[in-house]
C-alpha positions as protocol buffer text, in pm:
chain_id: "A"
residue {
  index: 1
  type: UNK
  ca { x: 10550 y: 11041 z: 10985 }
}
residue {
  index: 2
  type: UNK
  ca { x: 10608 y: 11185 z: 10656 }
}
residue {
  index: 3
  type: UNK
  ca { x: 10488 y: 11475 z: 10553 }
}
residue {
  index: 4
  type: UNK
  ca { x: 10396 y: 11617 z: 10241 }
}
residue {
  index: 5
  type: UNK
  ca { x: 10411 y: 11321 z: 10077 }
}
residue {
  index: 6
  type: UNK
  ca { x: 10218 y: 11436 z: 9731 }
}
residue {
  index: 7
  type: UNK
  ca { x: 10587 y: 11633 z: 9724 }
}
residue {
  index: 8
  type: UNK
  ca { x: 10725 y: 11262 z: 9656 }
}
residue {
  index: 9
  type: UNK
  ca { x: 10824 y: 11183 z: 9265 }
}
residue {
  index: 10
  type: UNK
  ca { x: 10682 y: 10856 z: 9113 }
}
residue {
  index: 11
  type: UNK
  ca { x: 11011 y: 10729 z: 9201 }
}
residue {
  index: 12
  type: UNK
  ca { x: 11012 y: 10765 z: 9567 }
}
residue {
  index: 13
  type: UNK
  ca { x: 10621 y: 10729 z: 9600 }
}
residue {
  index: 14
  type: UNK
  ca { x: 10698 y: 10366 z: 9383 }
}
residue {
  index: 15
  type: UNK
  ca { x: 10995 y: 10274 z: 9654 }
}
residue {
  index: 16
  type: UNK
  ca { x: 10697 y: 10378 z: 9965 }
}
residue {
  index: 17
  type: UNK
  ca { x: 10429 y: 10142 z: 9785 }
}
residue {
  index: 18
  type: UNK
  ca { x: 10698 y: 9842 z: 9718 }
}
residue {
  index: 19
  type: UNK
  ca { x: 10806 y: 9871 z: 10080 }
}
residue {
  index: 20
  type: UNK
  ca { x: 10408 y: 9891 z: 10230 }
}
residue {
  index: 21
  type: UNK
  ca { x: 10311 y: 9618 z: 9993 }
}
residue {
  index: 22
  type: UNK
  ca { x: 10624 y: 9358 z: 10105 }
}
residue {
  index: 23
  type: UNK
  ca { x: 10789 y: 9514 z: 10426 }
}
residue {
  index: 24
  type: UNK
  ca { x: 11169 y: 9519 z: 10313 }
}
residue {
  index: 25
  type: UNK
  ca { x: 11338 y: 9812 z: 10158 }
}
residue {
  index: 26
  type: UNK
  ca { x: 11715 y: 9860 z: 10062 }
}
residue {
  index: 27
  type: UNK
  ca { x: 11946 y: 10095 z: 10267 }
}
residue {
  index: 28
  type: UNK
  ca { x: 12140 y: 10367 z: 10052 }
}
residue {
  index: 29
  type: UNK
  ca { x: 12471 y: 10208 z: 9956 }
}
residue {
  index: 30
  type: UNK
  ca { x: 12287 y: 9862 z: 10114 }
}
residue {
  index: 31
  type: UNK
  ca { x: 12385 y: 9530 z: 9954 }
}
residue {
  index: 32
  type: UNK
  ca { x: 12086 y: 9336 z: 10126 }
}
residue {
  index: 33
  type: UNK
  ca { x: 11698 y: 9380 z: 10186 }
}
residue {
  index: 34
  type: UNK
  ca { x: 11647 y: 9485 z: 10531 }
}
residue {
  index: 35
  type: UNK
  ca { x: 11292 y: 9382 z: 10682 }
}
residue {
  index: 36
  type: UNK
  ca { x: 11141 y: 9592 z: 10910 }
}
residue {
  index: 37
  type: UNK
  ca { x: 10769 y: 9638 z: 11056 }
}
residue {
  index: 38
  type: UNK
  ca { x: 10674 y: 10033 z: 11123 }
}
residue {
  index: 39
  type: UNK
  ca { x: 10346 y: 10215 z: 11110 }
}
residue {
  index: 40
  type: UNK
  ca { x: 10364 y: 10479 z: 10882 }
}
residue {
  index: 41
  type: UNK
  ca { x: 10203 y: 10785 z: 10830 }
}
residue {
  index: 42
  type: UNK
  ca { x: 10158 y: 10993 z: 10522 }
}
residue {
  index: 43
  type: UNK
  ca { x: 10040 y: 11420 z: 10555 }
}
residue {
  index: 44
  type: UNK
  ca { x: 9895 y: 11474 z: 10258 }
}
residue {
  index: 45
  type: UNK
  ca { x: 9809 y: 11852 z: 10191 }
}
residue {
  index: 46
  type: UNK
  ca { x: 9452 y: 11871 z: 10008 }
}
residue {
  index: 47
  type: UNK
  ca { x: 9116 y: 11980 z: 10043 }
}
residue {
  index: 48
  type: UNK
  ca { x: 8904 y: 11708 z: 9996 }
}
residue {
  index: 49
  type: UNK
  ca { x: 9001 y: 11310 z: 9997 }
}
residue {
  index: 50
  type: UNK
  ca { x: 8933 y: 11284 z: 9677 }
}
residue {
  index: 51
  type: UNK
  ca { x: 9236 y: 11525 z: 9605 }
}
residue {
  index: 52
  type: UNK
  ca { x: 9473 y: 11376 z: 9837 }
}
residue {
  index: 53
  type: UNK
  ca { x: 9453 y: 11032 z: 9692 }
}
residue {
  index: 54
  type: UNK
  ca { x: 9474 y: 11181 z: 9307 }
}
residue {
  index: 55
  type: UNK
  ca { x: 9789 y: 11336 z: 9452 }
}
residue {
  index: 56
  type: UNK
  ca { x: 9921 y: 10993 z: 9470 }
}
residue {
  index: 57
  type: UNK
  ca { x: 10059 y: 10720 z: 9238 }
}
residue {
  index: 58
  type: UNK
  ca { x: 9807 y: 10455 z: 9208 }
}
residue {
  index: 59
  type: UNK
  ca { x: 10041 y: 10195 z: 9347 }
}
residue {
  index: 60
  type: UNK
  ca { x: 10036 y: 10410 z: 9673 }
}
residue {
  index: 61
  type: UNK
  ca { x: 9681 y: 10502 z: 9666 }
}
residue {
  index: 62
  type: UNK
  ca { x: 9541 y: 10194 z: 9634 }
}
residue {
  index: 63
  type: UNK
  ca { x: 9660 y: 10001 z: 9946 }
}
residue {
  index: 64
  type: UNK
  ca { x: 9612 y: 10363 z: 10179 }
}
residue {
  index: 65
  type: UNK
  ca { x: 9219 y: 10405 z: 9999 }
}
residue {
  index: 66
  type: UNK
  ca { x: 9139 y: 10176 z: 10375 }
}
residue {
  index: 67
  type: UNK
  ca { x: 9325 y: 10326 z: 10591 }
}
residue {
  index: 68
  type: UNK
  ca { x: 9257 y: 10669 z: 10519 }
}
residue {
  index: 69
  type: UNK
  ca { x: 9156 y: 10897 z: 10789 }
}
residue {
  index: 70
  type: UNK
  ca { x: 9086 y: 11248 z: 10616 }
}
residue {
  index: 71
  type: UNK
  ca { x: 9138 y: 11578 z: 10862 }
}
residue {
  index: 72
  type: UNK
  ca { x: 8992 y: 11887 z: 10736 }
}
residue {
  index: 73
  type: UNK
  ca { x: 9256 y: 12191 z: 10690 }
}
residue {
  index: 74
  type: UNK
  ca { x: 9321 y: 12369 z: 11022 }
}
residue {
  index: 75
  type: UNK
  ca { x: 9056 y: 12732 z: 10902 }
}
residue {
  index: 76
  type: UNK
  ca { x: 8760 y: 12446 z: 10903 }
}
residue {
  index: 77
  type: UNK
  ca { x: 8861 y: 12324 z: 11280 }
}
residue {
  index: 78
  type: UNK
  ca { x: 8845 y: 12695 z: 11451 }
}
residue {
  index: 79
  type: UNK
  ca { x: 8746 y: 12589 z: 11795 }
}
residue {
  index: 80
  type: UNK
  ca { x: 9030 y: 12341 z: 11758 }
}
residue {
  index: 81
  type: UNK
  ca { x: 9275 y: 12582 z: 11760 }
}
residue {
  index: 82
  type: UNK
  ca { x: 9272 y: 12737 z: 12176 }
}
residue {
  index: 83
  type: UNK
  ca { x: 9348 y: 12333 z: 12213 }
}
residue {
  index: 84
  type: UNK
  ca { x: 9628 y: 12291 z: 11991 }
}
residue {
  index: 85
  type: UNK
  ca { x: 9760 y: 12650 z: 12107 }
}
residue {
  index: 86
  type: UNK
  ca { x: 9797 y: 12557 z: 12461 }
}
residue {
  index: 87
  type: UNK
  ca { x: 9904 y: 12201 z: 12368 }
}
residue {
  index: 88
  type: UNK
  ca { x: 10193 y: 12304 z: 12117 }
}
residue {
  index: 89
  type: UNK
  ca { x: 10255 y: 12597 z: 12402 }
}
residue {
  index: 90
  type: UNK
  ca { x: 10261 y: 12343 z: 12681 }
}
residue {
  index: 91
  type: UNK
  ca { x: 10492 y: 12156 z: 12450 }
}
residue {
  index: 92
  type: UNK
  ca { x: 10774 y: 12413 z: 12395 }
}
residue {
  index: 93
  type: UNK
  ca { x: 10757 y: 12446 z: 12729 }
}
residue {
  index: 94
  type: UNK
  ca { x: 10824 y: 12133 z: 12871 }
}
residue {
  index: 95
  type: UNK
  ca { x: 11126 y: 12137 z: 12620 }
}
residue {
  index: 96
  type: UNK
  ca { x: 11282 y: 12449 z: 12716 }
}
residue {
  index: 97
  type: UNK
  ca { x: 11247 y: 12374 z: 13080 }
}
residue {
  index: 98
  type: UNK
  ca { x: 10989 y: 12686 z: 13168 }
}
residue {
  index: 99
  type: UNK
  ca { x: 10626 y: 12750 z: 13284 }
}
residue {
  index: 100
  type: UNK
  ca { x: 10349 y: 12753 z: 12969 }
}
residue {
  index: 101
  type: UNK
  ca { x: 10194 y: 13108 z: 12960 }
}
residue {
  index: 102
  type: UNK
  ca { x: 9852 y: 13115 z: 12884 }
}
residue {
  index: 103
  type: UNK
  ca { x: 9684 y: 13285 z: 12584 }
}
residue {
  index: 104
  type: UNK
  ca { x: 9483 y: 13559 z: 12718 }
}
residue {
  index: 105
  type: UNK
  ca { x: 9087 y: 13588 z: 12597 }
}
residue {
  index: 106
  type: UNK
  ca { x: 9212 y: 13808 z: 12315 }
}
residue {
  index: 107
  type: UNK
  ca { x: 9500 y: 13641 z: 12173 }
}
residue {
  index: 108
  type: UNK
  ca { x: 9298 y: 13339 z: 12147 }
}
residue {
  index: 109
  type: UNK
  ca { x: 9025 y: 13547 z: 11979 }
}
residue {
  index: 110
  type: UNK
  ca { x: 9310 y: 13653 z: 11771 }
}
residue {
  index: 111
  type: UNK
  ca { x: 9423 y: 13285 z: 11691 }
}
residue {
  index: 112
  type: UNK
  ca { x: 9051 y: 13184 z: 11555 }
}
residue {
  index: 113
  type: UNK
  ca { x: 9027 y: 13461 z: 11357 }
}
residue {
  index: 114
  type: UNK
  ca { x: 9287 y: 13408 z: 11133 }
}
residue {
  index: 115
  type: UNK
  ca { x: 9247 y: 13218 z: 10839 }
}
residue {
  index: 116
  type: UNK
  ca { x: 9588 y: 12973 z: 10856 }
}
residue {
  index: 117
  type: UNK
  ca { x: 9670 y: 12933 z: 10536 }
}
residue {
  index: 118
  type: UNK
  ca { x: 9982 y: 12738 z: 10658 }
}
residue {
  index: 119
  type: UNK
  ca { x: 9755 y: 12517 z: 10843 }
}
residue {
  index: 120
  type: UNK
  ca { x: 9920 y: 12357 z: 11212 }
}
residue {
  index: 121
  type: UNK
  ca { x: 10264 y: 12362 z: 11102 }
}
residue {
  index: 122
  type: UNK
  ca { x: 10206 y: 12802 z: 11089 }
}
residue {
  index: 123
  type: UNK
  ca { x: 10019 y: 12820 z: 11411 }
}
residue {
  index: 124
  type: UNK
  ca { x: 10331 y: 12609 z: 11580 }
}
residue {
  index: 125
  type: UNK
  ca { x: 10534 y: 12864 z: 11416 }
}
residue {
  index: 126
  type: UNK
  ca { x: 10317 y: 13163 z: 11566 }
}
residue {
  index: 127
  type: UNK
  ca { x: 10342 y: 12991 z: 11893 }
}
residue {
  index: 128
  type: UNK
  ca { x: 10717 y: 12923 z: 11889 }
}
residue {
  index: 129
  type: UNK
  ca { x: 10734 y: 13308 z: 11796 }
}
residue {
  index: 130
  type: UNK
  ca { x: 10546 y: 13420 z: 12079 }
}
residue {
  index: 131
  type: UNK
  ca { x: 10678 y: 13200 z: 12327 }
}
residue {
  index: 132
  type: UNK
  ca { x: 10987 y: 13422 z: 12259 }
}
residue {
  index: 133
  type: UNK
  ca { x: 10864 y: 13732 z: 12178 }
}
residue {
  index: 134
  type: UNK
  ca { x: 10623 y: 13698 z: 12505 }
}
residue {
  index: 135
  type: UNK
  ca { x: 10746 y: 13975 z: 12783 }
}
residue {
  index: 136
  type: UNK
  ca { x: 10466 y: 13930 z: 13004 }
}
residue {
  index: 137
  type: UNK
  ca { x: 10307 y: 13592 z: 13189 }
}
residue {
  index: 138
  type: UNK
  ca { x: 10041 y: 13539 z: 12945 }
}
residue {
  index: 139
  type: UNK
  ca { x: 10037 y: 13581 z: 12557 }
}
residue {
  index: 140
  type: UNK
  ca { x: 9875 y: 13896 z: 12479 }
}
residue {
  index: 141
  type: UNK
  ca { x: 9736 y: 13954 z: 12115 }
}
residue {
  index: 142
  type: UNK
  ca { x: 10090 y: 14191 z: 11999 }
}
residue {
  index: 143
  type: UNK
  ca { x: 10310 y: 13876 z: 12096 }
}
residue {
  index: 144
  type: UNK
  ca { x: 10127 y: 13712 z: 11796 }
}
residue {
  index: 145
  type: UNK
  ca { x: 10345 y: 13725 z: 11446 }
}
residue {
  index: 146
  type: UNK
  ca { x: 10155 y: 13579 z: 11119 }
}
residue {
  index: 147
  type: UNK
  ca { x: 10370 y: 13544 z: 10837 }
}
residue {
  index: 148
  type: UNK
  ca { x: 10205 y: 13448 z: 10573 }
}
residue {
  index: 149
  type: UNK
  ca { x: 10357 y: 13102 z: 10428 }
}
residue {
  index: 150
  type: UNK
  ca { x: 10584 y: 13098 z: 10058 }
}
residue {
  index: 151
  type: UNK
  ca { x: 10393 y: 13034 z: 9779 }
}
residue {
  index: 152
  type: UNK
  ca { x: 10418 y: 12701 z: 9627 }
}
């Protein structure tokens, strides 16, 4: 997965197409082509997917124009967002060995509400927060910190 991949120069976005289009790629400091078969994933942050394919050099746009799967920005998917809460929740769980509190009625009232201008990667931020933050069993609406994302 790599993300933010309009954030690529021509360069790098050139070395990406070359190694979609043929399957081999140089390691840094390599002396031979190394041929490998992944599956690769581009995040592309845009509105529309018109947008996120202008974002790319043609060389890369072209061969991803098929196999582009466009997903709306995270404020146009609100009743997505209890879901990827408890998932991403359920998820630092598992990793820090404890029990996922739940979001009470409130928080998660709180959680559609706000507009996400960081999209997912901000709400797993809020929900990392308030994971620690969190004195009580379930995540109550003053365990939730927004900060807002730096401007670009």
């Amino acid at each position: 997965v790599l993300g933010h991949a309009e954030r690529l120069d021509a360069h790098q976005q050139h070395k990406l197409a070359t190694y979609l289009k043929l399957g081999w790629f140089h390691r840094v400091y390599g002396q031979m082509s190394v041929k490998a078969r992944t599956r690769v994933v581009l995040l592309v942050e845009a509105a529309t997917e018109a947008e996120a394919i202008g974002r790319l050099i043609p060389e890369l746009a072209e061969p991803l124009r098929e196999r582009l799967a466009f997903l709306p920005p995270l404020a146009q998917r609100l009743k997505d967002i209890p879901v990827l809460a408890e998932h991403y929740m359920r998820l630092l769980a598992r990793r820090e060995g404890k029990k996922a509190a739940p979001f009470s009625r409130e928080a998660t009232d709180k959680l559609v509400s706000y507009a996400w201008p960081g999209n997912v990667t901000e709400l797993v931020n809020v929900i990392q927060r308030a994971a620690i933050v969190a004195s009580e069993a379930t995540i109550i609406p003053d365990t939730l910190i927004f900060v807002a994302p730096s401007e670009k």
